[in-house]
Short mmCIF file of N, CA, C and O and ligand atoms in Angstrom, two decimals:
data_model
loop_
_atom_site.label_atom_id
_atom_site.label_comp_id
_atom_site.label_asym_id
_atom_site.label_seq_id
_atom_site.Cartn_x
_atom_site.Cartn_y
_atom_site.Cartn_z
N MET A 1 0.84 -1.32 -0.04
CA MET A 1 -0.27 0.06 0.28
C MET A 1 0.81 1.27 -0.02
O MET A 1 1.66 1.47 0.93
N ASP A 2 0.70 2.14 -0.87
CA ASP A 2 1.35 3.41 -1.14
C ASP A 2 1.41 4.51 0.18
O ASP A 2 2.84 4.92 0.34
N ASP A 3 0.59 4.79 0.83
CA ASP A 3 0.27 5.59 1.67
C ASP A 3 0.41 4.85 3.32
O ASP A 3 -0.03 5.58 3.79
N CYS A 4 1.05 3.77 3.00
CA CYS A 4 0.94 3.26 4.59
C CYS A 4 2.28 3.13 4.99
O CYS A 4 3.25 2.71 4.67
N ILE A 5 2.15 4.09 6.31
CA ILE A 5 3.48 4.14 7.11
C ILE A 5 4.11 2.97 7.38
O ILE A 5 5.20 2.85 7.51
N PHE A 6 3.32 1.76 7.77
CA PHE A 6 4.14 0.50 8.10
C PHE A 6 4.44 -0.16 7.05
O PHE A 6 5.48 -1.03 7.13
N CYS A 7 3.95 -0.28 5.95
CA CYS A 7 4.62 -0.72 4.66
C CYS A 7 5.86 -0.35 4.16
O CYS A 7 6.79 -0.79 4.16
N LYS A 8 5.78 0.97 4.69
CA LYS A 8 6.93 1.92 4.12
C LYS A 8 8.29 1.45 5.14
O LYS A 8 9.53 1.18 4.81
N ILE A 9 7.94 1.36 6.43
CA ILE A 9 8.73 0.98 7.62
C ILE A 9 9.20 -0.69 6.85
O ILE A 9 10.62 -1.15 6.91
N ALA A 10 8.14 -1.03 6.76
CA ALA A 10 8.36 -2.80 6.17
C ALA A 10 9.75 -3.07 4.88
O ALA A 10 10.53 -3.62 5.05
N SER A 11 9.58 -1.97 4.12
CA SER A 11 10.44 -1.68 3.02
C SER A 11 11.48 -1.03 3.41
O SER A 11 12.61 -1.05 2.36
N GLY A 12 11.66 -0.68 4.31
CA GLY A 12 12.76 0.27 4.56
C GLY A 12 12.93 1.66 4.07
O GLY A 12 13.66 2.67 4.10
N ASP A 13 11.88 2.10 3.70
CA ASP A 13 11.46 3.34 2.65
C ASP A 13 11.55 4.54 4.17
O ASP A 13 11.78 5.76 3.68
N ILE A 14 10.91 4.21 5.15
CA ILE A 14 10.96 4.99 6.31
C ILE A 14 11.97 4.43 7.45
O ILE A 14 11.52 3.36 7.78
N PRO A 15 12.65 5.13 8.03
CA PRO A 15 13.58 4.42 9.00
C PRO A 15 12.84 4.10 10.28
O PRO A 15 11.64 4.56 10.76
N ALA A 16 13.10 3.18 11.10
CA ALA A 16 12.86 2.57 12.53
C ALA A 16 13.79 2.16 12.95
O ALA A 16 14.81 1.23 12.44
N ASP A 17 13.70 1.97 14.24
CA ASP A 17 14.65 1.32 15.22
C ASP A 17 14.16 -0.20 14.98
O ASP A 17 13.65 -1.00 15.71
N ILE A 18 14.42 -1.00 14.11
CA ILE A 18 14.48 -2.62 13.69
C ILE A 18 15.09 -3.63 14.83
O ILE A 18 16.01 -3.57 15.00
N VAL A 19 13.90 -4.35 15.57
CA VAL A 19 14.96 -5.11 16.22
C VAL A 19 14.89 -6.71 15.97
O VAL A 19 15.26 -7.51 16.49
N TYR A 20 13.94 -6.91 14.93
CA TYR A 20 13.90 -8.16 14.45
C TYR A 20 13.21 -8.17 12.88
O TYR A 20 12.53 -7.12 12.77
N GLN A 21 13.59 -9.40 12.29
CA GLN A 21 13.23 -9.46 10.87
C GLN A 21 13.39 -10.93 10.63
O GLN A 21 14.22 -11.33 10.85
N ASP A 22 12.29 -11.26 9.55
CA ASP A 22 12.66 -12.35 9.06
C ASP A 22 11.69 -12.26 7.65
O ASP A 22 11.41 -11.29 7.42
N GLU A 23 11.80 -13.67 6.92
CA GLU A 23 11.00 -13.29 5.72
C GLU A 23 9.31 -12.91 5.44
O GLU A 23 9.28 -12.28 4.78
N GLN A 24 8.73 -12.79 6.83
CA GLN A 24 7.45 -12.56 7.04
C GLN A 24 6.98 -11.53 7.69
O GLN A 24 6.02 -10.73 7.12
N VAL A 25 7.90 -11.08 8.71
CA VAL A 25 7.58 -10.24 9.71
C VAL A 25 9.05 -9.14 10.00
O VAL A 25 9.89 -9.47 9.78
N VAL A 26 8.19 -8.09 10.43
CA VAL A 26 9.21 -7.12 11.03
C VAL A 26 8.94 -6.67 12.58
O VAL A 26 7.70 -6.30 12.38
N GLY A 27 10.17 -6.31 13.49
CA GLY A 27 9.59 -5.98 14.53
C GLY A 27 10.53 -4.49 15.00
O GLY A 27 11.88 -4.70 14.57
N PHE A 28 9.62 -3.58 15.21
CA PHE A 28 10.49 -2.43 15.53
C PHE A 28 10.29 -1.70 16.60
O PHE A 28 9.12 -2.12 17.22
N ARG A 29 10.69 -0.67 17.39
CA ARG A 29 10.48 -0.20 18.56
C ARG A 29 9.51 0.97 18.35
O ARG A 29 9.47 1.59 17.27
N ASP A 30 8.22 0.76 19.06
CA ASP A 30 7.23 2.04 19.16
C ASP A 30 8.01 3.53 19.39
O ASP A 30 8.45 3.49 20.03
N LEU A 31 7.39 4.43 18.35
CA LEU A 31 7.90 5.90 18.35
C LEU A 31 7.31 6.67 19.90
O LEU A 31 8.11 7.62 20.11
N ASN A 32 6.11 6.10 20.24
CA ASN A 32 5.99 6.57 21.48
C ASN A 32 5.66 5.72 22.55
O ASN A 32 4.39 4.96 22.98
N PRO A 33 6.76 4.88 23.16
CA PRO A 33 6.73 3.87 24.12
C PRO A 33 5.76 3.99 25.23
O PRO A 33 5.95 5.31 26.06
N GLN A 34 5.04 2.80 25.20
CA GLN A 34 4.36 3.22 26.76
C GLN A 34 4.58 1.87 27.58
O GLN A 34 4.07 1.87 29.00
N ALA A 35 6.01 1.52 27.51
CA ALA A 35 6.50 0.66 28.73
C ALA A 35 8.14 0.88 28.29
O ALA A 35 8.45 1.01 27.24
N PRO A 36 8.99 0.21 29.23
CA PRO A 36 10.48 0.30 28.90
C PRO A 36 10.82 -0.51 27.89
O PRO A 36 11.50 -0.29 26.65
N THR A 37 10.10 -1.67 27.23
CA THR A 37 10.31 -2.33 26.31
C THR A 37 8.92 -2.08 25.69
O THR A 37 7.98 -2.55 25.75
N HIS A 38 8.69 -1.74 24.37
CA HIS A 38 7.42 -1.65 23.41
C HIS A 38 7.81 -1.45 21.98
O HIS A 38 8.33 -0.74 21.38
N VAL A 39 7.63 -2.85 21.54
CA VAL A 39 8.22 -3.22 20.16
C VAL A 39 6.62 -3.54 19.44
O VAL A 39 5.78 -3.93 20.24
N LEU A 40 6.72 -3.23 18.51
CA LEU A 40 5.31 -3.31 17.25
C LEU A 40 6.00 -4.38 16.36
O LEU A 40 7.12 -4.61 15.64
N VAL A 41 5.15 -5.42 16.17
CA VAL A 41 5.54 -6.78 15.21
C VAL A 41 4.51 -6.67 13.82
O VAL A 41 3.24 -6.53 14.23
N ILE A 42 4.72 -6.54 12.93
CA ILE A 42 3.98 -6.41 11.70
C ILE A 42 4.40 -7.21 10.48
O ILE A 42 5.59 -7.71 10.49
N PRO A 43 3.33 -8.02 9.80
CA PRO A 43 3.48 -8.66 8.63
C PRO A 43 4.34 -7.63 7.60
O PRO A 43 3.59 -6.69 7.64
N LYS A 44 5.15 -8.33 6.52
CA LYS A 44 5.33 -7.53 5.71
C LYS A 44 4.14 -6.94 4.66
O LYS A 44 4.07 -6.25 3.75
N LYS A 45 3.38 -8.08 4.64
CA LYS A 45 2.03 -8.16 3.79
C LYS A 45 1.00 -6.98 4.44
O LYS A 45 0.81 -7.16 5.62
N HIS A 46 0.78 -6.20 3.80
CA HIS A 46 -0.42 -5.29 4.05
C HIS A 46 -1.82 -5.82 4.28
O HIS A 46 -2.18 -6.42 3.68
N ILE A 47 -2.22 -6.03 5.56
CA ILE A 47 -3.11 -6.16 5.91
C ILE A 47 -4.20 -5.17 6.59
O ILE A 47 -3.64 -4.92 7.92
N ALA A 48 -4.80 -4.61 6.57
CA ALA A 48 -5.53 -3.39 7.42
C ALA A 48 -5.91 -3.50 8.68
O ALA A 48 -5.70 -2.67 9.55
N THR A 49 -6.85 -4.21 8.93
CA THR A 49 -7.24 -4.60 10.43
C THR A 49 -7.29 -6.25 10.72
O THR A 49 -7.41 -6.93 9.46
N LEU A 50 -7.48 -6.63 12.08
CA LEU A 50 -8.06 -7.92 11.90
C LEU A 50 -9.08 -8.66 11.60
O LEU A 50 -9.19 -9.73 10.80
N ASN A 51 -9.63 -7.65 11.14
CA ASN A 51 -11.05 -8.33 10.40
C ASN A 51 -11.01 -8.53 8.87
O ASN A 51 -11.56 -9.09 8.43
N ASP A 52 -9.83 -7.97 8.44
CA ASP A 52 -9.23 -8.31 6.90
C ASP A 52 -8.14 -9.25 7.04
O ASP A 52 -8.15 -9.76 5.80
N LEU A 53 -8.06 -10.25 7.91
CA LEU A 53 -7.41 -11.24 7.74
C LEU A 53 -8.11 -12.54 7.03
O LEU A 53 -9.23 -12.66 7.31
N LEU A 54 -7.40 -13.01 6.19
CA LEU A 54 -7.99 -14.43 5.36
C LEU A 54 -7.45 -15.47 5.71
O LEU A 54 -6.28 -15.72 6.76
N PRO A 55 -7.89 -16.58 5.64
CA PRO A 55 -7.67 -18.15 6.34
C PRO A 55 -6.22 -18.40 5.55
O PRO A 55 -5.21 -18.56 6.87
N GLU A 56 -5.37 -17.77 4.75
CA GLU A 56 -4.31 -18.14 4.34
C GLU A 56 -3.12 -17.10 5.04
O GLU A 56 -1.95 -17.51 5.14
N ASP A 57 -3.78 -16.33 5.95
CA ASP A 57 -2.64 -15.25 6.64
C ASP A 57 -2.55 -15.69 7.96
O ASP A 57 -1.74 -15.17 8.49
N GLU A 58 -3.15 -16.70 8.43
CA GLU A 58 -3.32 -17.17 9.75
C GLU A 58 -1.42 -17.71 10.09
O GLU A 58 -1.24 -17.56 11.07
N GLU A 59 -0.77 -18.27 8.77
CA GLU A 59 0.52 -18.74 9.37
C GLU A 59 1.23 -17.29 9.71
O GLU A 59 2.13 -17.28 10.47
N ILE A 60 0.82 -16.14 9.00
CA ILE A 60 1.48 -14.98 9.16
C ILE A 60 1.71 -14.28 10.43
O ILE A 60 2.47 -14.14 11.35
N VAL A 61 0.14 -14.37 11.05
CA VAL A 61 -0.28 -14.41 12.53
C VAL A 61 0.69 -15.37 13.34
O VAL A 61 1.11 -14.65 14.68
N GLY A 62 0.57 -16.44 13.02
CA GLY A 62 1.48 -17.55 14.16
C GLY A 62 3.04 -16.62 14.09
O GLY A 62 3.74 -17.10 15.23
N ARG A 63 3.44 -16.23 12.77
CA ARG A 63 4.69 -15.94 12.92
C ARG A 63 4.82 -14.63 13.78
O ARG A 63 6.31 -14.23 14.29
N MET A 64 3.95 -13.72 13.77
CA MET A 64 4.04 -12.43 14.79
C MET A 64 4.25 -13.11 15.85
O MET A 64 4.96 -12.16 16.58
N VAL A 65 3.54 -13.90 16.37
CA VAL A 65 3.39 -14.16 17.74
C VAL A 65 4.70 -14.96 18.11
O VAL A 65 5.11 -14.56 19.00
N GLY A 66 5.10 -15.70 17.26
CA GLY A 66 6.60 -16.49 17.35
C GLY A 66 7.62 -15.24 17.23
O GLY A 66 8.38 -15.44 18.31
N ALA A 67 7.78 -14.22 16.74
CA ALA A 67 8.29 -13.21 16.81
C ALA A 67 8.53 -12.22 18.04
O ALA A 67 9.39 -12.30 18.55
N ALA A 68 7.14 -12.21 18.65
CA ALA A 68 6.86 -11.53 19.61
C ALA A 68 7.47 -12.26 20.97
O ALA A 68 8.35 -11.80 22.07
N ARG A 69 7.46 -13.51 20.97
CA ARG A 69 7.92 -14.50 21.95
C ARG A 69 9.51 -14.20 21.93
O ARG A 69 10.19 -14.19 22.81
N GLU A 70 10.12 -14.27 20.62
CA GLU A 70 11.69 -14.22 20.09
C GLU A 70 12.10 -12.77 20.99
O GLU A 70 13.24 -12.89 21.78
N ILE A 71 11.37 -11.75 20.71
CA ILE A 71 11.83 -10.28 20.83
C ILE A 71 11.74 -10.32 22.77
O ILE A 71 12.80 -9.86 23.18
N ALA A 72 10.85 -10.58 23.35
CA ALA A 72 10.78 -11.05 24.64
C ALA A 72 11.72 -11.50 25.28
O ALA A 72 12.65 -11.19 26.25
N MET A 73 12.26 -12.51 24.52
CA MET A 73 13.49 -13.64 24.92
C MET A 73 14.75 -12.47 25.13
O MET A 73 15.03 -12.25 25.93
N ARG A 74 14.78 -11.84 23.89
CA ARG A 74 16.16 -11.03 23.73
C ARG A 74 15.80 -9.92 24.62
O ARG A 74 17.27 -9.32 24.83
N GLU A 75 15.14 -9.26 24.92
CA GLU A 75 14.68 -8.31 25.56
C GLU A 75 14.98 -8.54 27.45
O GLU A 75 15.02 -7.42 27.81
N GLY A 76 15.02 -9.84 27.42
CA GLY A 76 14.89 -10.10 29.00
C GLY A 76 13.73 -10.06 29.47
O GLY A 76 13.89 -9.39 30.79
N ILE A 77 12.69 -9.89 29.22
CA ILE A 77 11.63 -9.70 29.83
C ILE A 77 10.60 -10.86 30.04
O ILE A 77 9.61 -10.81 30.26
N ALA A 78 11.12 -12.07 29.25
CA ALA A 78 9.94 -13.16 29.44
C ALA A 78 9.68 -13.47 30.67
O ALA A 78 8.79 -14.15 30.73
N ASP A 79 10.58 -13.89 31.25
CA ASP A 79 10.37 -14.46 32.45
C ASP A 79 9.59 -13.49 33.54
O ASP A 79 8.75 -14.13 34.11
N ALA A 80 9.79 -12.37 33.62
CA ALA A 80 9.02 -11.47 34.26
C ALA A 80 7.65 -11.33 34.05
O ALA A 80 6.61 -11.23 34.75
N GLY A 81 7.39 -11.34 32.45
CA GLY A 81 5.97 -11.36 31.99
C GLY A 81 6.06 -10.12 31.06
O GLY A 81 6.94 -9.08 31.38
N TYR A 82 4.91 -10.15 30.20
CA TYR A 82 4.88 -9.08 29.13
C TYR A 82 3.51 -9.06 28.46
O TYR A 82 2.66 -10.17 28.98
N ARG A 83 2.85 -8.30 27.84
CA ARG A 83 1.87 -8.20 27.15
C ARG A 83 1.88 -7.91 25.78
O ARG A 83 2.71 -7.30 25.26
N THR A 84 0.76 -9.11 24.89
CA THR A 84 0.66 -8.56 23.80
C THR A 84 -0.79 -8.06 23.42
O THR A 84 -1.71 -8.66 23.86
N VAL A 85 -0.88 -7.31 22.61
CA VAL A 85 -2.16 -6.57 21.92
C VAL A 85 -2.34 -6.34 20.54
O VAL A 85 -1.28 -5.74 19.70
N PHE A 86 -3.33 -6.57 20.02
CA PHE A 86 -4.00 -6.32 18.84
C PHE A 86 -5.14 -5.02 18.89
O PHE A 86 -6.20 -5.86 20.01
N ASN A 87 -4.86 -3.96 18.59
CA ASN A 87 -5.97 -3.21 18.81
C ASN A 87 -6.79 -3.28 17.20
O ASN A 87 -6.02 -3.37 16.26
N CYS A 88 -8.10 -3.38 17.29
CA CYS A 88 -9.10 -3.16 16.04
C CYS A 88 -9.92 -2.28 15.99
O CYS A 88 -10.85 -2.14 16.77
N ASN A 89 -9.74 -1.47 15.05
CA ASN A 89 -10.93 -0.50 14.62
C ASN A 89 -10.91 0.48 15.90
O ASN A 89 -10.25 0.41 16.77
N GLU A 90 -11.95 1.50 15.72
CA GLU A 90 -11.76 2.84 16.30
C GLU A 90 -11.94 1.88 18.01
O GLU A 90 -11.06 2.69 18.71
N GLN A 91 -12.95 1.36 18.44
CA GLN A 91 -13.06 1.14 19.63
C GLN A 91 -12.25 0.62 20.63
O GLN A 91 -11.77 0.51 21.36
N GLY A 92 -11.47 -0.29 19.17
CA GLY A 92 -10.10 -1.11 20.05
C GLY A 92 -8.74 -0.19 20.15
O GLY A 92 -8.06 -0.57 20.79
N GLY A 93 -9.03 1.30 19.56
CA GLY A 93 -7.94 1.97 19.56
C GLY A 93 -7.03 2.02 18.55
O GLY A 93 -5.53 2.36 18.80
N GLN A 94 -7.29 1.10 17.20
CA GLN A 94 -6.41 1.31 16.23
C GLN A 94 -6.49 2.59 15.71
O GLN A 94 -6.96 3.03 15.16
N THR A 95 -4.97 3.02 15.45
CA THR A 95 -4.60 4.33 14.73
C THR A 95 -3.86 3.83 13.75
O THR A 95 -3.94 4.88 12.45
N VAL A 96 -3.56 2.94 13.29
CA VAL A 96 -2.81 2.97 12.19
C VAL A 96 -3.56 1.38 11.65
O VAL A 96 -3.00 0.38 12.14
N PHE A 97 -3.58 1.44 10.20
CA PHE A 97 -4.29 0.65 9.77
C PHE A 97 -3.12 -0.27 8.87
O PHE A 97 -3.87 -0.48 7.64
N HIS A 98 -2.69 -0.91 9.53
CA HIS A 98 -1.69 -2.06 9.28
C HIS A 98 -1.47 -2.99 10.34
O HIS A 98 -0.90 -2.51 11.27
N ILE A 99 -2.05 -4.14 10.16
CA ILE A 99 -2.11 -4.81 11.51
C ILE A 99 -0.69 -4.79 12.12
O ILE A 99 0.11 -4.88 11.76
N HIS A 100 -0.55 -4.91 13.42
CA HIS A 100 0.67 -4.71 14.55
C HIS A 100 0.08 -5.55 15.76
O HIS A 100 -0.78 -4.96 16.45
N LEU A 101 1.47 -6.48 16.29
CA LEU A 101 1.11 -6.71 17.69
C LEU A 101 1.78 -6.09 18.50
O LEU A 101 3.24 -5.90 18.33
N HIS A 102 1.55 -5.27 19.32
CA HIS A 102 2.45 -4.68 20.48
C HIS A 102 2.80 -5.74 21.44
O HIS A 102 2.23 -6.33 22.02
N LEU A 103 3.99 -5.54 21.95
CA LEU A 103 4.85 -6.32 22.80
C LEU A 103 5.36 -5.21 23.79
O LEU A 103 6.01 -4.29 23.47
N LEU A 104 4.60 -5.29 24.95
CA LEU A 104 4.96 -4.34 25.92
C LEU A 104 5.63 -5.05 27.43
O LEU A 104 4.92 -6.24 27.57
N GLY A 105 6.57 -4.46 27.93
CA GLY A 105 7.08 -5.12 28.94
C GLY A 105 8.25 -4.40 29.76
O GLY A 105 8.27 -2.87 29.20
N GLY A 106 8.64 -4.86 30.64
CA GLY A 106 9.65 -4.06 31.68
C GLY A 106 8.80 -3.33 32.89
O GLY A 106 9.61 -2.43 33.45
N ARG A 107 7.68 -3.47 32.76
CA ARG A 107 7.12 -2.93 34.20
C ARG A 107 5.63 -3.98 34.34
O ARG A 107 5.24 -4.41 33.54
N PRO A 108 5.04 -3.55 35.68
CA PRO A 108 3.72 -4.39 35.68
C PRO A 108 2.75 -3.80 34.77
O PRO A 108 2.62 -2.34 34.90
N MET A 109 2.05 -4.56 34.44
CA MET A 109 0.87 -4.40 33.72
C MET A 109 -0.44 -4.50 34.23
O MET A 109 -0.73 -5.21 35.22
N THR A 110 -1.32 -3.35 34.33
CA THR A 110 -2.71 -3.34 35.02
C THR A 110 -3.52 -4.13 34.15
O THR A 110 -3.59 -4.49 32.74
N TRP A 111 -4.96 -4.64 34.76
CA TRP A 111 -6.02 -5.07 33.90
C TRP A 111 -7.49 -4.73 34.56
O TRP A 111 -7.24 -4.75 35.69
N PRO A 112 -8.37 -4.33 34.08
CA PRO A 112 -8.58 -4.33 32.52
C PRO A 112 -7.67 -2.99 32.25
O PRO A 112 -7.63 -2.24 32.78
N PRO A 113 -7.42 -2.92 30.51
CA PRO A 113 -6.93 -2.04 29.82
C PRO A 113 -7.73 -0.99 29.94
O PRO A 113 -8.89 -1.19 29.89
N GLY A 114 -7.42 0.40 29.66
CA GLY A 114 -8.41 1.36 29.79
C GLY A 114 -9.21 1.32 28.54
O GLY A 114 -8.88 0.49 27.28
P1 5GP B 201 -2.27 1.59 17.31
O1 5GP B 201 -3.02 2.89 17.92
O2 5GP B 201 -2.83 1.39 16.09
O3 5GP B 201 -2.68 0.57 17.96
O4 5GP B 201 -0.98 1.63 17.45
C1 5GP B 201 -0.20 2.37 16.46
C2 5GP B 201 1.51 2.68 17.28
O5 5GP B 201 1.98 3.17 16.23
C3 5GP B 201 1.28 3.58 18.10
O6 5GP B 201 1.56 2.73 19.78
C4 5GP B 201 2.10 4.61 17.73
O7 5GP B 201 2.98 5.39 19.11
C5 5GP B 201 2.81 3.85 16.81
N1 5GP B 201 3.46 4.86 15.51
C6 5GP B 201 2.88 5.44 14.62
N2 5GP B 201 3.44 6.10 13.58
C7 5GP B 201 5.06 5.48 14.10
C8 5GP B 201 5.90 5.38 13.23
O8 5GP B 201 6.19 6.29 11.87
N3 5GP B 201 7.05 4.71 13.59
C9 5GP B 201 7.11 4.15 14.87
N4 5GP B 201 8.23 3.52 15.49
N5 5GP B 201 5.80 3.65 15.62
C10 5GP B 201 4.98 4.58 14.92
ZN1 ZN B 202 0.57 -1.50 5.11
#
């Protein structure tokens, strides 16, 4: 997608602090971190929202979760614990319409989320 900021990060057209990359997904630090570790894991393929996932995309979502696990290990937050979040559409708080898995850690999380 031409005007998608996360497609541009995935292709390298816009710089980001990339912490993980494989053939299907990219992980980079959030510009406005909400925790000591705040990484966004995105698919290289443009998918606007979770509602737009196709059955054949489920492998990609599995890779996203696997990448979050790997990044949590590398960041040293795996044992203490962390949170992973997909926001979907307006009431879910989604502001960038290219799916992304938030990985948040390095501090205690509260529940329920706001
Ligand atoms: P959402 O609200 O859609 O779930 O999350 C979007 C996230 O993307 C926000 O946490 C926001 O700080 C982050 N973000 C938006 N634009 C950029 C950008 O250009 N670079 C990076 N690294 N993060 C961004
Ligand atoms: Zn995109």
